[in-house]
XYZ file of C-alpha atoms in Angstrom:
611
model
C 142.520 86.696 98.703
C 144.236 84.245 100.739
C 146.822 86.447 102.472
C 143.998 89.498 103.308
C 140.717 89.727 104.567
C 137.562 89.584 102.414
C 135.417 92.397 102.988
C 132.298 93.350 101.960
C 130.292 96.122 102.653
C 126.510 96.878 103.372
C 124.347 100.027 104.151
C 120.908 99.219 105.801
C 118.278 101.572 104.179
C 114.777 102.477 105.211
C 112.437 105.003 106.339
C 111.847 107.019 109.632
C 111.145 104.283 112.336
C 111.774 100.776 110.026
C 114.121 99.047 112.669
C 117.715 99.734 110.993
C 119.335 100.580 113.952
C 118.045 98.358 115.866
C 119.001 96.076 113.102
C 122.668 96.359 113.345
C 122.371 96.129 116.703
C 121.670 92.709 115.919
C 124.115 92.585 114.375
C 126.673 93.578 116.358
C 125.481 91.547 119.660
C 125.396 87.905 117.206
C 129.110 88.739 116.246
C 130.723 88.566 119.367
C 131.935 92.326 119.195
C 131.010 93.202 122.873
C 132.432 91.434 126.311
C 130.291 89.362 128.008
C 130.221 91.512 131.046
C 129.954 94.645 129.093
C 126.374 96.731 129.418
C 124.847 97.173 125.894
C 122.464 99.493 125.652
C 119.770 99.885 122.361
C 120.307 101.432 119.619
C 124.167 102.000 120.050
C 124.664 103.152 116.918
C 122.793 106.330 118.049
C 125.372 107.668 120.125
C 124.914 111.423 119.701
C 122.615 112.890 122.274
C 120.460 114.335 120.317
C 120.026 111.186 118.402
C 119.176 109.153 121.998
C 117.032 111.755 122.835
C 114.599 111.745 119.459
C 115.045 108.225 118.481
C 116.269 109.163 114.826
C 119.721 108.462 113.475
C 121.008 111.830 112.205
C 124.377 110.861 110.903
C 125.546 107.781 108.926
C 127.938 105.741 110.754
C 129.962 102.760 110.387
C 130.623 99.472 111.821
C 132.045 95.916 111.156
C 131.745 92.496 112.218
C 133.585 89.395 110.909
C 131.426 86.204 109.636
C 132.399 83.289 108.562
C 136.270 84.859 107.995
C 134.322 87.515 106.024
C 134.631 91.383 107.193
C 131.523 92.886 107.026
C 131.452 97.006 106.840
C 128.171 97.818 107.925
C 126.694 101.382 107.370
C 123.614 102.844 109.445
C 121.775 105.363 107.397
C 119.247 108.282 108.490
C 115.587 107.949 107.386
C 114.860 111.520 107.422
C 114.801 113.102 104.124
C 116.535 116.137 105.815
C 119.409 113.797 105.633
C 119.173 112.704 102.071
C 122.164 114.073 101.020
C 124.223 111.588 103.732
C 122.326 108.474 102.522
C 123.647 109.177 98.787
C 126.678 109.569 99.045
C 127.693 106.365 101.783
C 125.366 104.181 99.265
C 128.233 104.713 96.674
C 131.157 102.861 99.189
C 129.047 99.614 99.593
C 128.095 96.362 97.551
C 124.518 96.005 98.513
C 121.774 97.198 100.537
C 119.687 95.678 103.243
C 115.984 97.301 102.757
C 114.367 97.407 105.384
C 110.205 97.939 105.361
C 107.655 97.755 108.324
C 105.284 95.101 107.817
C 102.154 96.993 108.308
C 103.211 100.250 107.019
C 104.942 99.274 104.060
C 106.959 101.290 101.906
C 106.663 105.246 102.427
C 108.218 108.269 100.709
C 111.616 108.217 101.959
C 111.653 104.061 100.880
C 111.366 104.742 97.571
C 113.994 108.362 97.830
C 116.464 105.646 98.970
C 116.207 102.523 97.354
C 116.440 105.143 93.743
C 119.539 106.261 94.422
C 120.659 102.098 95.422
C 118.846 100.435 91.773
C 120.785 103.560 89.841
C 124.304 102.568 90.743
C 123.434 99.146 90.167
C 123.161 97.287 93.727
C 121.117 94.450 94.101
C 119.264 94.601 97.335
C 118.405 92.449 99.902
C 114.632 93.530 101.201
C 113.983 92.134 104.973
C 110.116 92.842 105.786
C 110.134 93.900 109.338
C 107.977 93.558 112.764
C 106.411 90.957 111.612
C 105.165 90.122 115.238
C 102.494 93.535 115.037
C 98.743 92.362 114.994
C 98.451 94.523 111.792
C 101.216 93.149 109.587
C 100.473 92.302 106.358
C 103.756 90.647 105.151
C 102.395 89.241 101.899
C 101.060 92.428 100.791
C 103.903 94.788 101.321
C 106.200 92.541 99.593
C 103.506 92.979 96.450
C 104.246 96.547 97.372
C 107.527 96.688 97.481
C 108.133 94.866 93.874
C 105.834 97.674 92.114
C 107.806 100.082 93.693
C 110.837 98.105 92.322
C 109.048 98.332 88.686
C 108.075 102.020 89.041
C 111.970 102.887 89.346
C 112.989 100.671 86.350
C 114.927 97.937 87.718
C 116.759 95.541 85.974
C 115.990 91.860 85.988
C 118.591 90.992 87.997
C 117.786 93.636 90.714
C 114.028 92.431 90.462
C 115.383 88.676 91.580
C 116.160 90.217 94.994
C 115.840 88.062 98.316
C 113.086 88.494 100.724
C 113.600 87.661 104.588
C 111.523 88.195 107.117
C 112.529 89.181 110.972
C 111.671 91.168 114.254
C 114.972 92.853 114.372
C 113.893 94.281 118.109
C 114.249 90.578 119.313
C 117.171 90.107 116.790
C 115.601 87.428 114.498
C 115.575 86.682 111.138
C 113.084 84.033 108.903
C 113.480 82.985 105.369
C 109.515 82.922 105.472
C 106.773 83.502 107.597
C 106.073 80.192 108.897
C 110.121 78.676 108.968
C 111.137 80.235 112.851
C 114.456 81.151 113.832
C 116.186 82.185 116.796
C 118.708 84.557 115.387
C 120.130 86.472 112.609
C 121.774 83.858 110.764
C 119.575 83.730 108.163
C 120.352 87.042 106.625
C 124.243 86.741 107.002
C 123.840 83.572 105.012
C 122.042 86.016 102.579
C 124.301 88.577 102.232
C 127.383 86.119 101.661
C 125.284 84.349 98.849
C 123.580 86.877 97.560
C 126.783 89.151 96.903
C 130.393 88.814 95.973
C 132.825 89.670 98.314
C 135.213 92.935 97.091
C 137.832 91.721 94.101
C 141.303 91.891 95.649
C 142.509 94.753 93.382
C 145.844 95.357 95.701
C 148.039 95.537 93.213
C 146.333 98.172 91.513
C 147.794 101.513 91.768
C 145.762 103.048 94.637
C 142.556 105.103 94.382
C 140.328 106.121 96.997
C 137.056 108.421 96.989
C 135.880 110.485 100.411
C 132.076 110.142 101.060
C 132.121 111.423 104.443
C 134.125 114.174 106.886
C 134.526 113.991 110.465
C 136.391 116.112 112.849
C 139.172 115.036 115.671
C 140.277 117.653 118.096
C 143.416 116.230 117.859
C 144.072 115.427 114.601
C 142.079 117.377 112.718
C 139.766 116.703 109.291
C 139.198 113.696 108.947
C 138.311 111.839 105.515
C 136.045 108.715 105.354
C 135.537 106.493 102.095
C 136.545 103.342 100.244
C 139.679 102.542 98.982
C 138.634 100.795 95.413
C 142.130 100.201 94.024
C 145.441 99.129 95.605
C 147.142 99.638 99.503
C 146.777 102.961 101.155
C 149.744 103.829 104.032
C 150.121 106.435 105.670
C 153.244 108.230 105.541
C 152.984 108.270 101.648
C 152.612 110.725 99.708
C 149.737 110.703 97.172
C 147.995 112.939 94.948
C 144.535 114.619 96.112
C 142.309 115.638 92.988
C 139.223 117.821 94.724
C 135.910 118.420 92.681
C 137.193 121.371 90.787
C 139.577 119.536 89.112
C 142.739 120.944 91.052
C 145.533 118.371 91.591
C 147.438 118.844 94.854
C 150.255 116.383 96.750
C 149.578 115.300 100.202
C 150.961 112.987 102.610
C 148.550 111.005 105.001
C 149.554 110.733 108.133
C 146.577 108.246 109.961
C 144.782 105.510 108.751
C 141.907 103.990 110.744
C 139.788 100.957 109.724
C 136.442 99.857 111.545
C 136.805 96.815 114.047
C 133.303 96.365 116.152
C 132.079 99.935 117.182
C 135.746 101.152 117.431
C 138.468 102.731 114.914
C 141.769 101.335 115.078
C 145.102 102.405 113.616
C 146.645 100.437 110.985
C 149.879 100.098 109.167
C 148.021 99.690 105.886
C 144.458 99.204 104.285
C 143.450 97.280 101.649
C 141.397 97.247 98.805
C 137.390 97.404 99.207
C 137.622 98.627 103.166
C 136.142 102.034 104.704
C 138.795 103.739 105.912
C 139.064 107.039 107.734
C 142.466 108.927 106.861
C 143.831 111.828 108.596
C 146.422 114.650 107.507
C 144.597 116.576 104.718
C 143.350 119.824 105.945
C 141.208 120.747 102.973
C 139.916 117.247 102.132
C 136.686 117.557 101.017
C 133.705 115.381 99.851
C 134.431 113.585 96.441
C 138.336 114.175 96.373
C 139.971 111.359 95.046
C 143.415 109.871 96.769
C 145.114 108.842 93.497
C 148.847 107.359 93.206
C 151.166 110.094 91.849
C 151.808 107.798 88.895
C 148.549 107.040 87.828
C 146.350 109.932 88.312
C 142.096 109.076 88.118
C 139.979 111.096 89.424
C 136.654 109.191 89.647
C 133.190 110.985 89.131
C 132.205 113.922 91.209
C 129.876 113.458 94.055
C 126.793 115.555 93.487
C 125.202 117.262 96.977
C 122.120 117.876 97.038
C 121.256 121.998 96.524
C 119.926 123.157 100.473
C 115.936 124.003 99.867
C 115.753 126.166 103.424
C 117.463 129.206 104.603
C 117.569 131.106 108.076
C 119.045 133.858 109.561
C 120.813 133.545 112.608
C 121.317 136.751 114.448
C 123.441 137.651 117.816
C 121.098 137.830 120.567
C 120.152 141.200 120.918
C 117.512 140.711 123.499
C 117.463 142.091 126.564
C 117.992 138.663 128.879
C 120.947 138.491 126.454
C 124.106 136.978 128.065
C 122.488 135.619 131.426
C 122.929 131.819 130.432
C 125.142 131.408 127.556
C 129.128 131.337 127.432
C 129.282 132.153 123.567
C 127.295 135.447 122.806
C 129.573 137.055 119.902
C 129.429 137.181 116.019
C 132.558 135.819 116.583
C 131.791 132.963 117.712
C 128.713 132.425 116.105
C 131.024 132.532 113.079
C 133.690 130.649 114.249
C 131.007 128.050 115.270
C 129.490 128.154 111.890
C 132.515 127.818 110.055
C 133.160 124.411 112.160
C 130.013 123.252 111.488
C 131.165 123.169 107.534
C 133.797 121.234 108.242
C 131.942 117.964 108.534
C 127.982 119.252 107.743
C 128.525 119.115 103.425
C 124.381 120.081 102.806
C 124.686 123.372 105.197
C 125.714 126.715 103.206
C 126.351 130.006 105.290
C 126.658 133.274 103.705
C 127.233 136.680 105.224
C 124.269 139.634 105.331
C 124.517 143.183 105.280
C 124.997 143.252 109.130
C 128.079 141.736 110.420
C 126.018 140.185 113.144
C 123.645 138.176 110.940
C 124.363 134.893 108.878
C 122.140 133.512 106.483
C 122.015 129.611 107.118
C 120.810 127.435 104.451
C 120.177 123.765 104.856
C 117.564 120.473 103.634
C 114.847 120.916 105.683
C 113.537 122.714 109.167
C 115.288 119.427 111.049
C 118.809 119.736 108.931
C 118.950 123.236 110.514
C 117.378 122.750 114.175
C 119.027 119.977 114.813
C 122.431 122.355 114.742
C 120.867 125.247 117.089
C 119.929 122.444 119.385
C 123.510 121.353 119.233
C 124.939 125.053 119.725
C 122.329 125.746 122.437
C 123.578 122.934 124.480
C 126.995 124.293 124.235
C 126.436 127.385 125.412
C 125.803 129.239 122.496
C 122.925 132.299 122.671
C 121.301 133.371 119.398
C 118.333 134.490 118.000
C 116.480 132.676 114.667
C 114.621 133.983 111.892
C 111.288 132.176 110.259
C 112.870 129.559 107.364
C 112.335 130.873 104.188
C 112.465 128.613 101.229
C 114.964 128.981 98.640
C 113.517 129.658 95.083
C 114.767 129.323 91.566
C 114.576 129.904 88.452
C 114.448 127.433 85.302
C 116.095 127.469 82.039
C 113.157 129.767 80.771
C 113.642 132.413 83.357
C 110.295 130.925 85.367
C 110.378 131.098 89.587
C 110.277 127.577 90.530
C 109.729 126.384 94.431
C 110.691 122.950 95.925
C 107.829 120.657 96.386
C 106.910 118.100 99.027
C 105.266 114.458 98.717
C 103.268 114.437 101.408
C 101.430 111.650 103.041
C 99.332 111.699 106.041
C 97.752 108.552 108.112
C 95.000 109.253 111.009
C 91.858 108.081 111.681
C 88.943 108.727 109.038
C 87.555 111.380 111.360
C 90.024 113.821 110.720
C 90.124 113.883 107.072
C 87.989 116.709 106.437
C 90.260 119.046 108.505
C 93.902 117.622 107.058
C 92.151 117.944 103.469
C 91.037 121.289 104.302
C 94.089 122.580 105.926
C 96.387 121.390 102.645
C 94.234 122.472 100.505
C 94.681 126.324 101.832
C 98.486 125.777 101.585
C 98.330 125.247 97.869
C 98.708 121.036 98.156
C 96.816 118.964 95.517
C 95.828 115.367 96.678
C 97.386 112.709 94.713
C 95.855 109.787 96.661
C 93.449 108.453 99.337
C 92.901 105.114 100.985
C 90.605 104.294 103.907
C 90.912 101.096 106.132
C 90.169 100.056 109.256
C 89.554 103.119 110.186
C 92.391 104.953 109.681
C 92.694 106.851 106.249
C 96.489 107.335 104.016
C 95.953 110.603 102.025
C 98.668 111.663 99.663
C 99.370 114.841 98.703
C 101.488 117.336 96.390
C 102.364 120.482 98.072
C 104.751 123.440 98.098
C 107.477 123.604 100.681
C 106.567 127.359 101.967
C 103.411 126.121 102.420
C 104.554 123.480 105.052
C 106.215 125.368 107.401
C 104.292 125.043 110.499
C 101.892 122.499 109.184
C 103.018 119.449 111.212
C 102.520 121.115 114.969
C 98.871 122.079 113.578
C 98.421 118.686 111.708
C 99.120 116.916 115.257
C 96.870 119.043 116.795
C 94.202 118.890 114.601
C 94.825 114.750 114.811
C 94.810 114.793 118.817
C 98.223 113.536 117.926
C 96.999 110.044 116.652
C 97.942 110.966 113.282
C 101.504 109.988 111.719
C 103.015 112.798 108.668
C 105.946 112.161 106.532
C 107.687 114.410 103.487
C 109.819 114.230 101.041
C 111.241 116.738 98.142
C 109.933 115.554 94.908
C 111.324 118.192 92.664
C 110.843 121.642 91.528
C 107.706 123.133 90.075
C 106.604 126.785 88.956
C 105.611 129.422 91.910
C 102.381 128.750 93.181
C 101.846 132.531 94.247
C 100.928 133.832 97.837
C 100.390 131.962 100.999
C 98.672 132.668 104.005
C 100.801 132.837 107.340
C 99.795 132.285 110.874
C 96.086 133.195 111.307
C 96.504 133.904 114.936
C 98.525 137.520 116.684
C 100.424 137.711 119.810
C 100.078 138.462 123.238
C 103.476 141.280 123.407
C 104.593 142.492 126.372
C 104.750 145.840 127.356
C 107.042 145.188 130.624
C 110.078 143.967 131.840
C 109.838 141.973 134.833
C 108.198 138.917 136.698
C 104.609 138.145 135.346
C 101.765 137.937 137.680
C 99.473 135.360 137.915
C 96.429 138.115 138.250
C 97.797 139.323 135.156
C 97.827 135.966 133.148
C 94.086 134.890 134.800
C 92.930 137.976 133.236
C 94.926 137.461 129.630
C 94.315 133.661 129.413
C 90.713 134.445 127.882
C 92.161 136.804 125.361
C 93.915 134.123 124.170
C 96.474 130.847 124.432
C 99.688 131.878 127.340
C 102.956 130.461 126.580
C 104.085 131.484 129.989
C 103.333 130.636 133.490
C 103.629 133.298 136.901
C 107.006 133.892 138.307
C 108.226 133.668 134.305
C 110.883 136.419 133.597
C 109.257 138.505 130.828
C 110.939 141.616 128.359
C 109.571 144.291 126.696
C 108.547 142.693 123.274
C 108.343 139.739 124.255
C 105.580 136.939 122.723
C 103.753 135.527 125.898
C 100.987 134.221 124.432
C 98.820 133.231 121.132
C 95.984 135.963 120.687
C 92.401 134.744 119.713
C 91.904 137.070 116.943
C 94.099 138.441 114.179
C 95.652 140.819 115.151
C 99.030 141.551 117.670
C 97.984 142.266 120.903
C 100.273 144.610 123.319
C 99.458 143.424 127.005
C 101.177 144.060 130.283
C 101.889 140.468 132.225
C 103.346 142.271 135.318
C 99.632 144.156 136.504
C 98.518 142.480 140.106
C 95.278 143.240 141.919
C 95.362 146.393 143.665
C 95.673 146.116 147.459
C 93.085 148.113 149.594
C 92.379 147.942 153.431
C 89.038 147.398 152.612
C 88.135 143.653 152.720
C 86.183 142.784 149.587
C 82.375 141.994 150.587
C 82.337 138.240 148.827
C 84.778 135.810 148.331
C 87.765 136.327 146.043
C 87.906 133.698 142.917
C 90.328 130.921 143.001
C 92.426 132.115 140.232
C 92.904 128.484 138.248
C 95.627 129.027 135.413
C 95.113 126.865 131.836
C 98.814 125.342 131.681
C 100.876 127.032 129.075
C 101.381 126.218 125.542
C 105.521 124.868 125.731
C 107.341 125.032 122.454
C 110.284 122.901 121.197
C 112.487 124.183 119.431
C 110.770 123.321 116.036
C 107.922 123.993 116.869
C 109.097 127.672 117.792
C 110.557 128.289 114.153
C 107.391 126.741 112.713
C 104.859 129.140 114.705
C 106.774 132.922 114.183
C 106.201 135.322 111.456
C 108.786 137.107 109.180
C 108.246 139.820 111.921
C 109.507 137.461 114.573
C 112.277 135.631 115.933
C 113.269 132.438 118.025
C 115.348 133.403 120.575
C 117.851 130.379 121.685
C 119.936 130.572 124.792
C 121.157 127.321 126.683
C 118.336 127.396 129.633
C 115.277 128.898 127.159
C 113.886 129.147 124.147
C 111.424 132.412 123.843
C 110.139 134.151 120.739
C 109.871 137.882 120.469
C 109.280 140.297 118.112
C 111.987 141.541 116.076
C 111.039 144.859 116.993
C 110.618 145.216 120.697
C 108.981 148.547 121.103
C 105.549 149.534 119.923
C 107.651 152.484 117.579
C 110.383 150.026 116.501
C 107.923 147.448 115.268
C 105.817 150.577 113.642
C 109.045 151.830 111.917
C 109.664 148.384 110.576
C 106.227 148.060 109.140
C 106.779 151.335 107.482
C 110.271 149.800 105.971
C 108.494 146.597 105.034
C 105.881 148.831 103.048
C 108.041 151.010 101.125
C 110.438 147.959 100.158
C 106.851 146.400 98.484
C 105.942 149.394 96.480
C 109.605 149.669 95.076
């Protein structure tokens, strides 16, 4: 190992909110990777918009600093379980895990998804308790925690014996205990060198490499991202590509990057044990194997994860249609989709009946909005259907559904509502813990019955409360579920609404719309009070006499309207309704938009249930 670098590579795990980005920012800015002039901002990691915008990491990336004449590959991993299928497959490329759990809030669904899929390929973990500086940690009792979670997922001895640091990654320190301080991170890459082996130099070995990622280069193309386990990759060679389906097919690469600080740079050759990202395969997909033409071994197939959502995304038909967005075509809602495939392995999109519908499916309301938000803000126009979860059936022939671990924290006061309002959607409680006033309740409960729970659950919380989910697994059909209990406020007009209108219409019900808004015939403006669709006209004004009125005229005082995001949108509609999406709004409107279309489409919807 004298004559190459060692390298060893770690992925920093956790749930929602833990501190792993923030984490690597540490340490990045301890390794000397940026200039001393140069402007560092948080969480660089994040570097997709959307990502800055939300505070989330969405995709996995990679990164490396050198220690102690050690490379260091670090990986960055989502916490949202709509991202599950990312985590899995980057945990295969690395030799340990760094896993990271809040001090207070200890570990939560998605901490024990990840850390599952680390003990069953055998990695020994490194588990750093974090924000250790909040009033309400309790350090000693997470760790407690943490190790029955360890023995709940059947971990070896060895993985059991795992180190436990302590840090405030925010201010970029690290602690072997609570009461030893420390001023940096040093503690933790003194870990990770002792607690792991660096990679065996296996360059000799005839060459294998697996791809756990894709990216895309407008310039070059497909890109492939994964380890090289065995031997020296070049490019300009040609190797053998064996994809998932067995098919063996020769292909010469004709790029290979390696990770240096946040950057990728070009190299001559790559060793054994690095991430690499190699360019000049086309139709490289994830799991293919880069064998030598001599010694052909494919190594086991990457499993991803079966999509548990599914929407339909239609050409905007509406009448506003075309004002804002550049890309308004099937066409190039296709030829969007079919880019989106190229890199996004958990999305699935199948044609419909009508050649301007798709049917999307994904892991989870966020896998899916997060790429409309993406296409809005390139100009794309469309209109959504309400997710729909994707059933089964067993090997008995019985309909199963996907169902979510839920757990819910807010203050005691609210439990009688969140109880109530899960119980309606079919959940069964698993768990409930009360202190200091705040009360943890866990719960069981079917996907379908989910969808639109956490707008209502952070309304019904003031928005104190916190909610996470996970999948746990598939269980038999838990028969029907109510939908929205509220109508809608449809218009009957095309035009500008009116305030007079709206002062009128706001007692009726909640307005999603304020005066001046441009409004269409069949278009939601509002939430009605009662249940039952309401068809209203948001362009009436007061009639104008010559008369002056004998008393004063009311100060007409307007509730502000109810904004959606764009979740919350796909959460609220009904089957009968759709999100429209254009790059300067986001309205909802019925998919109907006359009173006879939406009758005719009732009468459709009837006859379809009788057959």
């Amino acid at each position: 190992m004298s004559n190459k670098e060692k390298i060893l590579n770690i992925a920093v795990i956790a749930h929602v909110d833990a501190g792993k980005s923030t984490l690597v920012d540490a340490f990045l800015r301890q390794s000397d990777v940026f200039r001393d002039n140069e402007e560092v901002v948080d969480c660089i990691m994040d570097s997709n918009d959307l990502e800055r915008e939300r505070g989330i990491t969405i995709y996995s990336k990679n990164c490396s600093v050198i220690h102690d004449g050690v490379k260091i590959n670090i990986v960055d991993t989502p916490g949202h379980a709509d991202f599950s299928s990312e985590v899995e497959r980057i945990i295969r490329t690395v030799d340990t895990v760094i896993l990271l759990v809040d001090a207070s809030e200890g570990p939560m669904p998605q901490t024990r998804f990840v850390l599952s899929k680390a003990l069953e390929i055998g990695l020994k973990p490194i588990l750093l308790i974090n924000k250790i500086d909040k009033k309400d940690q309790r350090a000693e009792e997470v760790v407690d925690e943490v190790y029955e979670l360890f023995l709940e997922l059947n971990a070896n001895d060895e993985q059991l014996d795992f180190p436990i640091l302590y840090g405030i990654a925010r201010e970029g320190i690290v602690q072997y205990d609570l009461n030893t301080p420390s001023d940096s991170i040093e503690p933790l890459f003194k870990t990770i060198l002792k607690h792991c082996d660096v990679y065996p130099d296996l360059d000799d070995a005839p060459v294998q490499m697996q791809v756990s990622a894709l990216a895309y280069d407008e310039y070059i193309g497909r890109l492939g991202i994964g380890r090289i386990y065995k031997g020296v990759l070049k490019p300009g060679t040609q190797y053998i590509r064996c994809n998932q389906d067995g098919l063996e097919k020769k292909e010469t690469i004709s790029k290979i990057f390696v990770y240096k600080g946040l950057s990728r740079t070009d190299v001559k050759e790559a060793h054994s044990g690095d991430i690499v990202v190699i360019a000049g395969m086309p139709d490289i997909s994830i799991g293919d194997t880069i064998c030598d033409p001599e010694h052909i071994e494919p190594m086991e197939q990457i499993e991803i994860e079966e999509p548990t959502l599914s929407m339909n995304f239609h050409v905007n038909s509406s009448p506003f249609a075309g004002q804002s967005g550049k890309f308004v075509t099937s066409r190039n809602l296709k030829e969007r989709l079919e880019k989106e495939l190229e890199v996004n392995v958990g999305l699935r999109v199948e044609p419909t009946d009508s050649a301007d519908c798709f049917k999307v499916s994904g892991r989870g309301e966020l896998h899916i909005s997060i790429l409309i938000e993406n296409m809005r803000r390139e100009g794309y126009e469309l209109a959504v259907s309400k997710p729909e979860v994707i059933l089964h059936r067993d090997e008995n022939g019985t309909k199963v559904e996907p169902i979510e671990e839920v757990v819910c924290l807010a203050p005691s006061e609210y439990q009688g509502t969140i109880i109530n309002k899960l119980n309606l959607r079919k959940g069964v409680m698993q768990d409930m813990e009360e202190e200091n006033g705040y009360v943890k309740i866990t719960y069981l409960a079917p996907t379908r019955g989910l969808l639109g729970f956490r707008s209502e659950f952070i309304n019904d919380t003031h928005g104190e409360g916190t909610l996470v989910r996970r999948i746990s697994g598939y269980e038999p059909y838990k028969g029907e579920i109510t939908q929205r209990m509220q109508g809608a406020m449809i218009s009957t007009e095309t035009g500008q609404a009116m305030t007079y209108a709206l002062w009128n219409l706001q007692e009726r019900g909640q307005l999603f719309i304020s005066p001046q808004t441009e409004v269409y015939e069949g278009m939601i403006i509002g939430e009605s009070a009662k249940n039952i669709d309401m068809d209203v006209n948001p362009l009436k004004n007061k009639k104008l006499t010559a008369i002056r009125s004998s008393g004063r005229d009311e100060a007409m005082l307007l509730t502000p309207p109810r904004i959606f995001s764009l979740e919350e949108a796909l959460e609220w509609i009904n089957d009968d309704e759709l999100v429209e999406v254009t790059p300067d709004a986001i309205r909802i409107r019925k998919k109907g938009l006359t009173a006879q279309d939406r009758r005719n489409l009732y009468r459709e919807k009837m006859a379809q249930n009788k057959d």
